[in-house]
Amino acid sequence: MKTKFSEMRTIKELLNNPVVGSHVAVQGWVRTRRDSGSLSFVEISDGSCLANLQVVAEESLANYDEDVKSLTTGCAVKVVGELVASPAKGQAVELKADQLQVIGLADADSYPLQKKRHSLEFLRTISHLRSRTNALGAVTRVRSTLNFGIHQFFQENGFFQVQTPVITTSDCEGAGEMFTVTALEPDQLKKDGAFADDFFHKRAGLTVSGQLQAEIFALSHSRVYTFGPTFRAENSNTSRHLAEFWMLEPEMAFCDLQCNMQLAEAMIKDLVGRVLEECAPDLDLFNKFISKGLLNRLETIKNKPFVHLSYTDAVKELEKADKQFEFPVKWGIDLQAEHERYLCEEVAGVPVIVTNYPKTIKPFYMRLDDGEETVAAMDILVPGIGELVGGSQREERYDLLKARMEEAGLDLEEYGWYLDLRRYGTVPHSGFGLGFERLVQLITGMQNIRDVIPFPRTPGNAPC
Ligand code: 4AD
Ligand code: MG
């Protein structure tokens, strides 16, 4: 029973465009089998959509007793047959099997995914099997749709994708969260100045952000974006932090903070709209079983303008809040997730863009505001999560940038290339970073970031 690629159909294709009376071949994994008189109903899934295809296998099949009756959850099968109108409720068509071939058995006694619902915590312990469940299967599809949607949005708006390096010697955020990349043995690393003998002749690490390199290309191609894995050795065991996450970073020349915020808001609305359209059954599942009210919240994000608040006004809102925060609020503090969530969940009811943060809590590259206390930063805060986006207008004035780099203790020679961008044809430019997993959380309503990335890396956890 060999099938050519061009003749293979996914269950999604068959169900979206069912041709009653057509002969088709389908391959997938058994979800359930139910026997009724001289028939067996076998639900199969191939992961292409949330719905299963119901196969009707009659006892007249040559291998009915031997194979069909031995099918259990998780077995892989190929079925050839005729699509017929289904008399049952909940499905338009079913597949009447002419042939059913068992491709791979799954031992019913040891297969961990049984018909009942499993907790997300349990599923995290079987990352090699969890994508076969409804919820994690839906996350996989939404994540892929969002990923493609990001490329579509930027390509449609004249942006070029730039691949920035995974191994780098610049620590963009300056927060000391870089994982070191070394070819030295642990005992060689103990020596003073050891990195001079290392592979790159200086200390290198895994990127915490592709921004600085993206700026190079923004200043030659005007509109660019980089989208790839990003690494931070921050010891935060929270439901919104990963040591390895994906970050989308657009960077735009001739663009100030206002323009940057407009781009970010338009992009988020566009992506929410795409997923509402393309992943409706998956979002229904999340709305019912994972996060009640999700669809309403997504419609709000898509349709209502985001609220803008300066950092100073945000602090005033928090100070007058009738609520005890774990971290006390005063001008100058970095906002914590509890503050961020309060602002968008209880004050605004929509995503909030907080701007013009104190310069002391933001990195060296952000443009100094008049008054020199704050910088042209913007964070987008969303319900249920807090910070989704962090961005800014970049300091394009050579002297001011140099002074801020000196203040931050950066080696000006090492970052000479970054300063050069301000010596030769400097222009106002801006960009932002969006945590891709946080976006998937926002759109699926999944509480824990470990459930929206296939292989979460967190402190103490990198099993395969
Ligand atoms: O605010 P961050 O640190 O900004 C930057 O790195 C800038 N260089 C971006 C730029 O302007 N091009 O990170 C951006 C976003 C955060 O808002 C958050 O959504 C996500 O990245 N993020 C994380 N997501 C998961 N786990 C972590 N440990 C994260 N750290 C940041
Ligand atoms: Mg940030």
CSV table of C-alpha atoms and ligand atoms in Angstrom, one decimal:
chain,number,residue,atom,x,y,z
A,1,MET,CA,0.0,0.0,0.0
A,2,LYS,CA,2.5,2.7,-1.1
A,3,THR,CA,1.2,6.2,-1.6
A,4,LYS,CA,2.8,9.0,-3.6
A,5,PHE,CA,3.3,12.3,-1.8
A,6,SER,CA,1.2,14.1,-4.3
A,7,GLU,CA,-1.7,11.7,-3.6
A,8,MET,CA,-1.5,11.8,0.2
A,9,ARG,CA,-4.1,13.8,2.0
A,10,THR,CA,-4.2,15.0,5.5
A,11,ILE,CA,-7.3,14.6,7.6
A,12,LYS,CA,-7.6,18.4,7.7
A,13,GLU,CA,-7.7,18.5,3.9
A,14,LEU,CA,-10.3,15.7,3.8
A,15,LEU,CA,-12.5,17.3,6.4
A,16,ASN,CA,-12.3,20.9,5.1
A,17,ASN,CA,-13.2,19.8,1.6
A,18,PRO,CA,-15.0,16.4,1.8
A,19,VAL,CA,-15.9,14.8,-1.4
A,20,VAL,CA,-18.5,12.1,-0.6
A,21,GLY,CA,-17.9,9.0,-2.7
A,22,SER,CA,-14.2,9.7,-3.2
A,23,HIS,CA,-11.6,6.9,-2.5
A,24,VAL,CA,-8.8,8.1,-0.2
A,25,ALA,CA,-5.9,6.8,1.8
A,26,VAL,CA,-5.4,8.2,5.3
A,27,GLN,CA,-2.6,7.6,7.8
A,28,GLY,CA,-2.6,8.5,11.5
A,29,TRP,CA,-2.7,7.3,15.1
A,30,VAL,CA,-5.7,5.7,16.8
A,31,ARG,CA,-7.3,7.8,19.4
A,32,THR,CA,-10.1,5.4,20.3
A,33,ARG,CA,-11.8,2.2,19.1
A,34,ARG,CA,-15.4,1.3,19.8
A,35,ASP,CA,-17.0,-2.0,18.7
A,36,SER,CA,-20.7,-2.2,17.9
A,37,GLY,CA,-22.1,-5.4,16.6
A,38,SER,CA,-20.4,-6.3,13.4
A,39,LEU,CA,-18.6,-2.9,13.1
A,40,SER,CA,-15.7,-1.1,14.8
A,41,PHE,CA,-15.5,2.7,14.9
A,42,VAL,CA,-11.9,3.8,15.0
A,43,GLU,CA,-11.1,7.5,15.6
A,44,ILE,CA,-7.8,8.5,14.0
A,45,SER,CA,-5.8,11.7,14.2
A,46,ASP,CA,-2.8,12.7,12.1
A,47,GLY,CA,-2.2,16.0,14.0
A,48,SER,CA,-3.2,18.1,11.0
A,49,CYS,CA,-6.2,19.4,12.8
A,50,LEU,CA,-8.1,19.1,16.1
A,51,ALA,CA,-10.8,16.8,14.6
A,52,ASN,CA,-10.4,13.1,14.3
A,53,LEU,CA,-11.5,11.2,11.3
A,54,GLN,CA,-13.9,8.4,12.1
A,55,VAL,CA,-13.1,5.1,10.3
A,56,VAL,CA,-15.8,2.5,10.0
A,57,ALA,CA,-14.3,-1.0,9.8
A,58,GLU,CA,-16.7,-3.9,9.1
A,59,GLU,CA,-16.0,-7.4,10.2
A,60,SER,CA,-15.9,-8.5,6.6
A,61,LEU,CA,-12.4,-7.0,6.4
A,62,ALA,CA,-9.9,-9.8,5.9
A,63,ASN,CA,-7.8,-8.8,8.9
A,64,TYR,CA,-10.7,-7.7,11.1
A,65,ASP,CA,-10.2,-10.2,13.9
A,66,GLU,CA,-6.5,-10.2,13.8
A,67,ASP,CA,-5.8,-6.4,13.4
A,68,VAL,CA,-8.8,-4.2,13.8
A,69,LYS,CA,-9.8,-5.9,17.0
A,70,SER,CA,-6.3,-5.4,18.4
A,71,LEU,CA,-6.2,-1.6,17.8
A,72,THR,CA,-5.6,0.4,20.9
A,73,THR,CA,-4.9,4.1,21.6
A,74,GLY,CA,-1.6,5.2,20.0
A,75,CYS,CA,-1.4,2.5,17.2
A,76,ALA,CA,-0.4,3.8,13.8
A,77,VAL,CA,-2.6,2.8,10.9
A,78,LYS,CA,-3.2,3.4,7.2
A,79,VAL,CA,-6.7,3.1,6.0
A,80,VAL,CA,-7.9,3.1,2.4
A,81,GLY,CA,-11.6,3.5,1.7
A,82,GLU,CA,-14.5,5.6,0.6
A,83,LEU,CA,-15.6,8.9,2.2
A,84,VAL,CA,-19.3,8.5,3.0
A,85,ALA,CA,-21.8,10.9,4.6
A,86,SER,CA,-21.9,10.2,8.3
A,87,PRO,CA,-25.2,9.4,9.9
A,88,ALA,CA,-23.7,10.4,13.3
A,89,LYS,CA,-23.9,13.9,14.8
A,90,GLY,CA,-20.7,16.0,15.0
A,91,GLN,CA,-19.1,15.0,11.7
A,92,ALA,CA,-20.1,15.4,8.1
A,93,VAL,CA,-18.2,12.4,6.7
A,94,GLU,CA,-16.6,9.2,7.8
A,95,LEU,CA,-14.3,6.8,6.1
A,96,LYS,CA,-15.6,3.3,5.2
A,97,ALA,CA,-12.5,1.1,5.2
A,98,ASP,CA,-11.8,-1.2,2.3
A,99,GLN,CA,-8.3,-1.9,3.8
A,100,LEU,CA,-6.8,-1.2,7.2
A,101,GLN,CA,-3.2,-1.8,7.7
A,102,VAL,CA,-1.5,-1.7,11.1
A,103,ILE,CA,1.8,0.2,10.7
A,104,GLY,CA,2.9,0.4,14.3
A,105,LEU,CA,1.4,-1.1,17.5
A,106,ALA,CA,1.4,0.7,20.8
A,107,ASP,CA,1.4,-1.5,23.9
A,108,ALA,CA,-1.8,-0.7,25.7
A,109,ASP,CA,-0.5,-1.5,29.1
A,110,SER,CA,2.5,0.8,29.0
A,111,TYR,CA,1.3,3.6,26.6
A,112,PRO,CA,1.1,6.7,28.9
A,113,LEU,CA,-1.6,8.6,27.1
A,114,GLN,CA,-4.9,7.1,28.0
A,115,LYS,CA,-8.4,8.3,27.1
A,116,LYS,CA,-8.8,10.4,30.2
A,117,ARG,CA,-7.4,14.0,30.4
A,118,HIS,CA,-3.9,14.2,31.8
A,119,SER,CA,-2.6,17.2,33.8
A,120,LEU,CA,-0.2,19.5,32.0
A,121,GLU,CA,2.4,18.9,34.7
A,122,PHE,CA,2.3,15.2,34.0
A,123,LEU,CA,2.5,15.8,30.2
A,124,ARG,CA,5.7,17.9,30.8
A,125,THR,CA,7.4,14.6,32.0
A,126,ILE,CA,6.7,13.0,28.6
A,127,SER,CA,7.7,15.7,26.1
A,128,HIS,CA,8.2,13.0,23.5
A,129,LEU,CA,4.5,12.1,23.5
A,130,ARG,CA,2.6,15.2,24.7
A,131,SER,CA,2.2,16.7,21.3
A,132,ARG,CA,-0.2,13.9,20.6
A,133,THR,CA,-2.8,15.3,23.0
A,134,ASN,CA,-5.5,17.7,22.0
A,135,ALA,CA,-4.2,20.7,24.0
A,136,LEU,CA,-0.5,20.3,23.1
A,137,GLY,CA,-1.4,19.4,19.6
A,138,ALA,CA,-3.4,22.6,19.3
A,139,VAL,CA,-0.5,24.6,20.8
A,140,THR,CA,1.8,23.2,18.1
A,141,ARG,CA,-0.5,24.3,15.3
A,142,VAL,CA,-1.1,27.8,16.8
A,143,ARG,CA,2.6,28.2,17.3
A,144,SER,CA,3.3,27.3,13.7
A,145,THR,CA,0.6,29.6,12.4
A,146,LEU,CA,1.9,32.5,14.4
A,147,ASN,CA,5.5,31.8,13.3
A,148,PHE,CA,4.4,31.9,9.6
A,149,GLY,CA,2.1,34.9,10.3
A,150,ILE,CA,5.1,36.9,11.6
A,151,HIS,CA,7.0,36.3,8.4
A,152,GLN,CA,3.9,37.2,6.4
A,153,PHE,CA,3.3,40.4,8.3
A,154,PHE,CA,6.8,41.6,7.9
A,155,GLN,CA,7.3,40.5,4.4
A,156,GLU,CA,4.0,42.2,3.4
A,157,ASN,CA,5.3,45.4,5.1
A,158,GLY,CA,8.6,45.6,3.3
A,159,PHE,CA,10.9,44.1,6.0
A,160,PHE,CA,13.8,41.8,5.2
A,161,GLN,CA,14.7,39.0,7.5
A,162,VAL,CA,18.3,39.1,8.8
A,163,GLN,CA,19.9,36.1,10.5
A,164,THR,CA,21.8,37.5,13.5
A,165,PRO,CA,24.4,35.3,15.2
A,166,VAL,CA,23.6,32.8,18.0
A,167,ILE,CA,27.2,33.0,19.2
A,168,THR,CA,28.3,36.5,19.9
A,169,THR,CA,30.7,38.6,22.0
A,170,SER,CA,28.3,41.5,22.7
A,171,ASP,CA,25.9,41.4,25.6
A,172,CYS,CA,23.2,43.6,24.3
A,173,GLU,CA,21.1,43.9,27.5
A,174,GLY,CA,24.2,44.2,29.8
A,175,ALA,CA,22.4,42.2,32.4
A,176,GLY,CA,25.1,39.6,32.8
A,177,GLU,CA,22.8,36.8,31.8
A,178,MET,CA,24.9,35.4,28.9
A,179,PHE,CA,25.7,31.7,28.8
A,180,THR,CA,29.4,31.3,28.0
A,181,VAL,CA,30.4,29.4,24.9
A,182,THR,CA,33.8,27.8,25.3
A,183,ALA,CA,36.0,25.2,23.8
A,184,LEU,CA,38.2,25.1,26.9
A,185,GLU,CA,38.1,22.3,29.6
A,186,PRO,CA,36.8,23.3,33.0
A,187,ASP,CA,40.3,23.3,34.6
A,188,GLN,CA,41.7,25.5,31.8
A,189,LEU,CA,39.0,28.1,32.5
A,190,LYS,CA,40.3,28.7,36.1
A,191,LYS,CA,43.4,30.5,34.7
A,192,ASP,CA,43.3,34.3,34.7
A,193,GLY,CA,42.8,35.6,31.1
A,194,ALA,CA,41.9,32.1,30.0
A,195,PHE,CA,39.6,33.3,27.3
A,196,ALA,CA,42.5,34.7,25.3
A,197,ASP,CA,43.4,31.0,24.6
A,198,ASP,CA,39.8,30.1,23.9
A,199,PHE,CA,38.3,29.4,20.5
A,200,PHE,CA,37.4,33.1,19.7
A,201,HIS,CA,40.4,34.5,21.6
A,202,LYS,CA,37.9,36.3,23.9
A,203,ARG,CA,34.9,35.5,25.9
A,204,ALA,CA,31.9,34.6,23.7
A,205,GLY,CA,28.4,33.6,24.7
A,206,LEU,CA,24.9,32.7,23.4
A,207,THR,CA,23.0,35.7,22.2
A,208,VAL,CA,20.6,37.5,24.6
A,209,SER,CA,19.3,39.6,21.8
A,210,GLY,CA,20.0,40.1,18.1
A,211,GLN,CA,19.2,43.8,18.3
A,212,LEU,CA,22.6,45.3,18.0
A,213,GLN,CA,23.3,43.3,14.8
A,214,ALA,CA,19.8,44.0,13.5
A,215,GLU,CA,20.6,47.7,13.8
A,216,ILE,CA,23.5,47.3,11.4
A,217,PHE,CA,21.0,46.1,8.7
A,218,ALA,CA,18.3,48.6,9.6
A,219,LEU,CA,20.9,51.2,8.7
A,220,SER,CA,21.4,49.7,5.3
A,221,HIS,CA,18.0,48.2,4.4
A,222,SER,CA,15.7,50.4,6.5
A,223,ARG,CA,13.3,47.7,7.6
A,224,VAL,CA,14.5,44.4,9.0
A,225,TYR,CA,13.7,41.8,11.5
A,226,THR,CA,15.5,38.9,13.2
A,227,PHE,CA,13.6,36.0,14.7
A,228,GLY,CA,15.4,33.2,16.4
A,229,PRO,CA,16.4,31.4,19.6
A,230,THR,CA,17.6,33.6,22.4
A,231,PHE,CA,19.3,32.5,25.6
A,232,ARG,CA,19.3,33.9,29.1
A,233,ALA,CA,21.0,32.4,32.2
A,234,GLU,CA,18.5,34.1,34.5
A,235,ASN,CA,17.6,32.0,37.4
A,236,SER,CA,13.9,32.8,37.3
A,237,ASN,CA,11.8,29.8,37.8
A,238,THR,CA,8.5,31.5,36.8
A,239,SER,CA,5.6,30.7,34.5
A,240,ARG,CA,6.9,33.3,32.0
A,241,HIS,CA,10.7,32.7,31.9
A,242,LEU,CA,12.7,30.3,29.8
A,243,ALA,CA,16.5,30.0,29.5
A,244,GLU,CA,16.0,29.4,25.8
A,245,PHE,CA,13.2,31.3,24.1
A,246,TRP,CA,12.4,32.7,20.7
A,247,MET,CA,12.5,36.4,20.2
A,248,LEU,CA,11.2,38.4,17.3
A,249,GLU,CA,13.1,41.7,16.8
A,250,PRO,CA,12.1,44.2,14.1
A,251,GLU,CA,14.3,47.2,13.6
A,252,MET,CA,13.3,50.2,11.6
A,253,ALA,CA,15.3,53.2,10.4
A,254,PHE,CA,13.7,56.7,10.2
A,255,CYS,CA,11.4,55.6,12.9
A,256,ASP,CA,10.9,57.2,16.3
A,257,LEU,CA,9.2,55.8,19.5
A,258,GLN,CA,5.7,56.7,18.3
A,259,CYS,CA,6.3,54.9,15.0
A,260,ASN,CA,7.7,51.9,16.9
A,261,MET,CA,4.6,51.6,19.0
A,262,GLN,CA,2.4,51.8,16.0
A,263,LEU,CA,4.3,49.0,14.3
A,264,ALA,CA,4.1,46.8,17.4
A,265,GLU,CA,0.4,47.4,18.0
A,266,ALA,CA,-0.5,46.8,14.3
A,267,MET,CA,1.6,43.6,14.3
A,268,ILE,CA,0.0,42.2,17.4
A,269,LYS,CA,-3.5,42.9,16.1
A,270,ASP,CA,-2.7,41.4,12.8
A,271,LEU,CA,-1.3,38.2,14.4
A,272,VAL,CA,-4.3,37.8,16.7
A,273,GLY,CA,-6.6,38.3,13.6
A,274,ARG,CA,-4.7,35.7,11.6
A,275,VAL,CA,-4.9,33.1,14.4
A,276,LEU,CA,-8.6,33.8,15.0
A,277,GLU,CA,-9.2,33.1,11.4
A,278,GLU,CA,-6.9,30.2,10.8
A,279,CYS,CA,-7.0,28.3,14.0
A,280,ALA,CA,-10.7,28.6,15.1
A,281,PRO,CA,-11.2,25.0,16.3
A,282,ASP,CA,-8.0,25.1,18.3
A,283,LEU,CA,-8.9,28.4,19.9
A,284,ASP,CA,-12.4,27.0,20.8
A,285,LEU,CA,-10.7,24.2,22.6
A,286,PHE,CA,-8.5,26.7,24.6
A,287,ASN,CA,-11.5,28.8,25.3
A,288,LYS,CA,-13.5,25.8,26.7
A,289,PHE,CA,-10.8,23.9,28.5
A,290,ILE,CA,-7.8,26.1,29.2
A,291,SER,CA,-8.9,29.7,29.7
A,292,LYS,CA,-12.5,30.7,29.8
A,293,GLY,CA,-13.2,34.1,28.1
A,294,LEU,CA,-10.1,33.7,25.9
A,295,LEU,CA,-12.0,34.5,22.6
A,296,ASN,CA,-13.5,37.6,24.1
A,297,ARG,CA,-10.1,38.8,25.3
A,298,LEU,CA,-8.5,38.1,21.8
A,299,GLU,CA,-11.3,40.1,20.1
A,300,THR,CA,-10.7,42.9,22.5
A,301,ILE,CA,-6.9,42.9,21.7
A,302,LYS,CA,-7.7,42.8,18.0
A,303,ASN,CA,-10.3,45.6,18.0
A,304,LYS,CA,-9.7,48.0,20.9
A,305,PRO,CA,-6.8,50.5,20.8
A,306,PHE,CA,-4.0,49.9,23.4
A,307,VAL,CA,-3.7,52.3,26.3
A,308,HIS,CA,-0.6,54.5,26.5
A,309,LEU,CA,0.8,55.5,29.8
A,310,SER,CA,4.1,57.1,30.7
A,311,TYR,CA,6.2,55.3,33.3
A,312,THR,CA,5.6,58.3,35.6
A,313,ASP,CA,1.8,58.0,35.2
A,314,ALA,CA,1.9,54.2,35.6
A,315,VAL,CA,3.7,54.7,38.9
A,316,LYS,CA,1.0,57.1,40.0
A,317,GLU,CA,-1.7,54.6,39.1
A,318,LEU,CA,0.1,51.9,41.1
A,319,GLU,CA,0.6,54.2,44.1
A,320,LYS,CA,-3.1,55.0,44.3
A,321,ALA,CA,-4.1,51.3,43.8
A,322,ASP,CA,-6.2,49.8,46.5
A,323,LYS,CA,-4.0,46.8,46.6
A,324,GLN,CA,-1.0,45.5,48.5
A,325,PHE,CA,1.8,44.7,46.2
A,326,GLU,CA,4.6,42.3,47.1
A,327,PHE,CA,7.1,44.8,45.7
A,328,PRO,CA,6.4,48.4,47.0
A,329,VAL,CA,6.1,51.0,44.3
A,330,LYS,CA,8.0,54.3,44.0
A,331,TRP,CA,9.4,56.2,41.0
A,332,GLY,CA,12.6,54.6,39.9
A,333,ILE,CA,11.7,50.9,40.5
A,334,ASP,CA,11.6,48.4,37.7
A,335,LEU,CA,8.0,47.3,37.3
A,336,GLN,CA,7.3,43.7,38.4
A,337,ALA,CA,4.8,41.3,36.8
A,338,GLU,CA,2.3,42.0,39.5
A,339,HIS,CA,2.4,45.8,38.7
A,340,GLU,CA,2.3,45.1,35.0
A,341,ARG,CA,-0.7,42.8,35.3
A,342,TYR,CA,-2.5,45.3,37.5
A,343,LEU,CA,-2.1,48.0,35.0
A,344,CYS,CA,-3.5,46.1,32.1
A,345,GLU,CA,-6.0,43.8,33.9
A,346,GLU,CA,-7.4,46.2,36.4
A,347,VAL,CA,-6.7,49.7,35.2
A,348,ALA,CA,-7.0,49.5,31.4
A,349,GLY,CA,-8.7,46.2,30.5
A,350,VAL,CA,-6.6,46.1,27.3
A,351,PRO,CA,-2.9,45.9,26.6
A,352,VAL,CA,-1.0,48.9,28.0
A,353,ILE,CA,2.1,50.5,26.4
A,354,VAL,CA,4.3,52.1,29.1
A,355,THR,CA,6.8,54.6,27.9
A,356,ASN,CA,9.7,56.7,29.0
A,357,TYR,CA,11.2,54.6,31.8
A,358,PRO,CA,14.0,55.9,34.1
A,359,LYS,CA,17.3,55.6,32.3
A,360,THR,CA,18.8,53.8,35.4
A,361,ILE,CA,16.7,50.7,34.8
A,362,LYS,CA,17.2,50.4,31.1
A,363,PRO,CA,20.1,49.4,28.8
A,364,PHE,CA,22.7,51.9,27.4
A,365,TYR,CA,21.4,51.9,23.8
A,366,MET,CA,18.0,53.6,24.6
A,367,ARG,CA,17.6,57.2,23.5
A,368,LEU,CA,17.9,59.8,26.2
A,369,ASP,CA,14.8,62.0,26.6
A,370,ASP,CA,14.9,65.7,27.1
A,371,GLY,CA,15.4,66.2,30.9
A,372,GLU,CA,17.9,63.3,30.8
A,373,GLU,CA,16.1,61.3,33.5
A,374,THR,CA,14.2,59.0,31.3
A,375,VAL,CA,14.7,57.1,28.0
A,376,ALA,CA,12.6,56.6,24.9
A,377,ALA,CA,11.6,53.1,26.0
A,378,MET,CA,8.3,51.3,25.6
A,379,ASP,CA,7.1,48.0,27.1
A,380,ILE,CA,3.8,46.4,26.0
A,381,LEU,CA,2.0,44.8,28.9
A,382,VAL,CA,-0.8,42.2,28.3
A,383,PRO,CA,-3.4,40.6,30.6
A,384,GLY,CA,-2.4,37.3,32.2
A,385,ILE,CA,1.3,37.7,31.4
A,386,GLY,CA,2.7,41.2,31.9
A,387,GLU,CA,5.6,42.2,29.6
A,388,LEU,CA,5.2,40.9,26.1
A,389,VAL,CA,7.3,43.4,24.3
A,390,GLY,CA,10.3,45.5,25.2
A,391,GLY,CA,11.5,48.1,22.8
A,392,SER,CA,12.9,51.6,22.4
A,393,GLN,CA,14.1,54.3,20.1
A,394,ARG,CA,17.9,53.9,19.9
A,395,GLU,CA,20.4,56.6,20.8
A,396,GLU,CA,21.5,57.8,17.4
A,397,ARG,CA,23.6,60.8,18.7
A,398,TYR,CA,27.3,59.8,18.8
A,399,ASP,CA,28.4,61.8,21.9
A,400,LEU,CA,25.4,60.8,24.0
A,401,LEU,CA,25.7,57.2,23.1
A,402,LYS,CA,29.4,57.2,23.9
A,403,ALA,CA,28.7,58.8,27.3
A,404,ARG,CA,26.1,56.2,28.1
A,405,MET,CA,28.4,53.3,27.1
A,406,GLU,CA,31.1,54.7,29.3
A,407,GLU,CA,28.7,55.0,32.2
A,408,ALA,CA,27.7,51.3,31.6
A,409,GLY,CA,31.4,50.3,31.7
A,410,LEU,CA,31.5,49.0,28.2
A,411,ASP,CA,34.7,48.6,26.3
A,412,LEU,CA,34.4,51.3,23.6
A,413,GLU,CA,36.9,49.5,21.3
A,414,GLU,CA,34.9,46.3,21.4
A,415,TYR,CA,31.8,48.2,20.5
A,416,GLY,CA,33.5,50.4,18.0
A,417,TRP,CA,31.4,49.0,15.2
A,418,TYR,CA,28.3,50.0,17.1
A,419,LEU,CA,29.5,53.6,17.5
A,420,ASP,CA,30.5,53.7,13.9
A,421,LEU,CA,26.9,53.4,12.9
A,422,ARG,CA,26.5,56.8,14.6
A,423,ARG,CA,29.5,58.2,12.8
A,424,TYR,CA,28.4,57.3,9.3
A,425,GLY,CA,24.9,58.3,8.2
A,426,THR,CA,23.2,58.0,11.6
A,427,VAL,CA,19.4,58.3,11.6
A,428,PRO,CA,16.7,58.0,14.2
A,429,HIS,CA,15.8,54.3,14.4
A,430,SER,CA,13.8,52.1,16.7
A,431,GLY,CA,12.8,48.5,17.3
A,432,PHE,CA,11.5,46.1,19.8
A,433,GLY,CA,11.7,42.5,21.0
A,434,LEU,CA,8.7,40.3,21.4
A,435,GLY,CA,9.0,37.1,23.4
A,436,PHE,CA,7.4,34.5,21.0
A,437,GLU,CA,6.4,32.1,23.8
A,438,ARG,CA,4.7,34.8,25.7
A,439,LEU,CA,2.7,35.6,22.5
A,440,VAL,CA,1.8,32.0,22.2
A,441,GLN,CA,0.7,32.1,25.9
A,442,LEU,CA,-1.4,35.2,25.3
A,443,ILE,CA,-3.1,33.6,22.3
A,444,THR,CA,-3.7,30.1,23.7
A,445,GLY,CA,-4.3,31.1,27.3
A,446,MET,CA,-1.8,28.5,28.5
A,447,GLN,CA,-0.7,29.5,32.0
A,448,ASN,CA,2.8,28.1,31.9
A,449,ILE,CA,5.4,29.0,29.4
A,450,ARG,CA,6.8,25.4,29.6
A,451,ASP,CA,3.6,24.3,27.7
A,452,VAL,CA,4.0,26.5,24.7
A,453,ILE,CA,7.5,25.5,23.6
A,454,PRO,CA,8.3,21.9,22.5
A,455,PHE,CA,11.4,21.5,24.7
A,456,PRO,CA,11.4,24.0,27.6
A,457,ARG,CA,14.8,24.8,29.1
A,458,THR,CA,14.6,26.1,32.6
A,459,PRO,CA,16.9,26.0,35.6
A,460,GLY,CA,17.7,22.4,36.3
A,461,ASN,CA,15.8,21.2,33.2
A,462,ALA,CA,17.2,20.1,29.9
A,463,PRO,CA,16.5,16.4,29.7
A,464,CYS,CA,17.0,15.8,26.0
B,1,4AD,O1,12.8,43.4,27.1
B,1,4AD,P1,13.9,42.5,26.5
B,1,4AD,O2,15.0,42.1,27.4
B,1,4AD,O3,14.4,43.4,25.3
B,1,4AD,C1,15.5,43.1,24.5
B,1,4AD,O4,16.2,42.1,24.6
B,1,4AD,C2,15.7,44.1,23.4
B,1,4AD,N1,17.1,44.0,23.0
B,1,4AD,C3,14.7,43.9,22.3
B,1,4AD,C4,14.8,44.9,21.2
B,1,4AD,O5,14.6,46.1,21.4
B,1,4AD,N2,15.2,44.5,20.0
B,1,4AD,O6,13.3,41.2,25.9
B,1,4AD,C5,12.3,41.3,24.9
B,1,4AD,C6,11.1,40.4,25.2
B,1,4AD,C7,10.5,40.6,26.6
B,1,4AD,O7,9.5,41.6,26.5
B,1,4AD,C8,9.8,39.2,26.8
B,1,4AD,O8,8.6,39.1,26.1
B,1,4AD,C9,10.8,38.3,26.2
B,1,4AD,O9,11.6,39.0,25.3
B,1,4AD,N3,11.7,37.7,27.2
B,1,4AD,C10,11.6,36.4,27.6
B,1,4AD,N4,10.7,35.4,27.3
B,1,4AD,C11,10.9,34.2,27.9
B,1,4AD,N5,11.8,34.0,28.8
B,1,4AD,C12,12.7,34.9,29.2
B,1,4AD,N6,13.7,34.6,30.0
B,1,4AD,C13,12.6,36.2,28.6
B,1,4AD,N7,13.3,37.3,28.7
B,1,4AD,C14,12.7,38.2,27.8
B,2,MG,MG,12.3,44.0,29.0
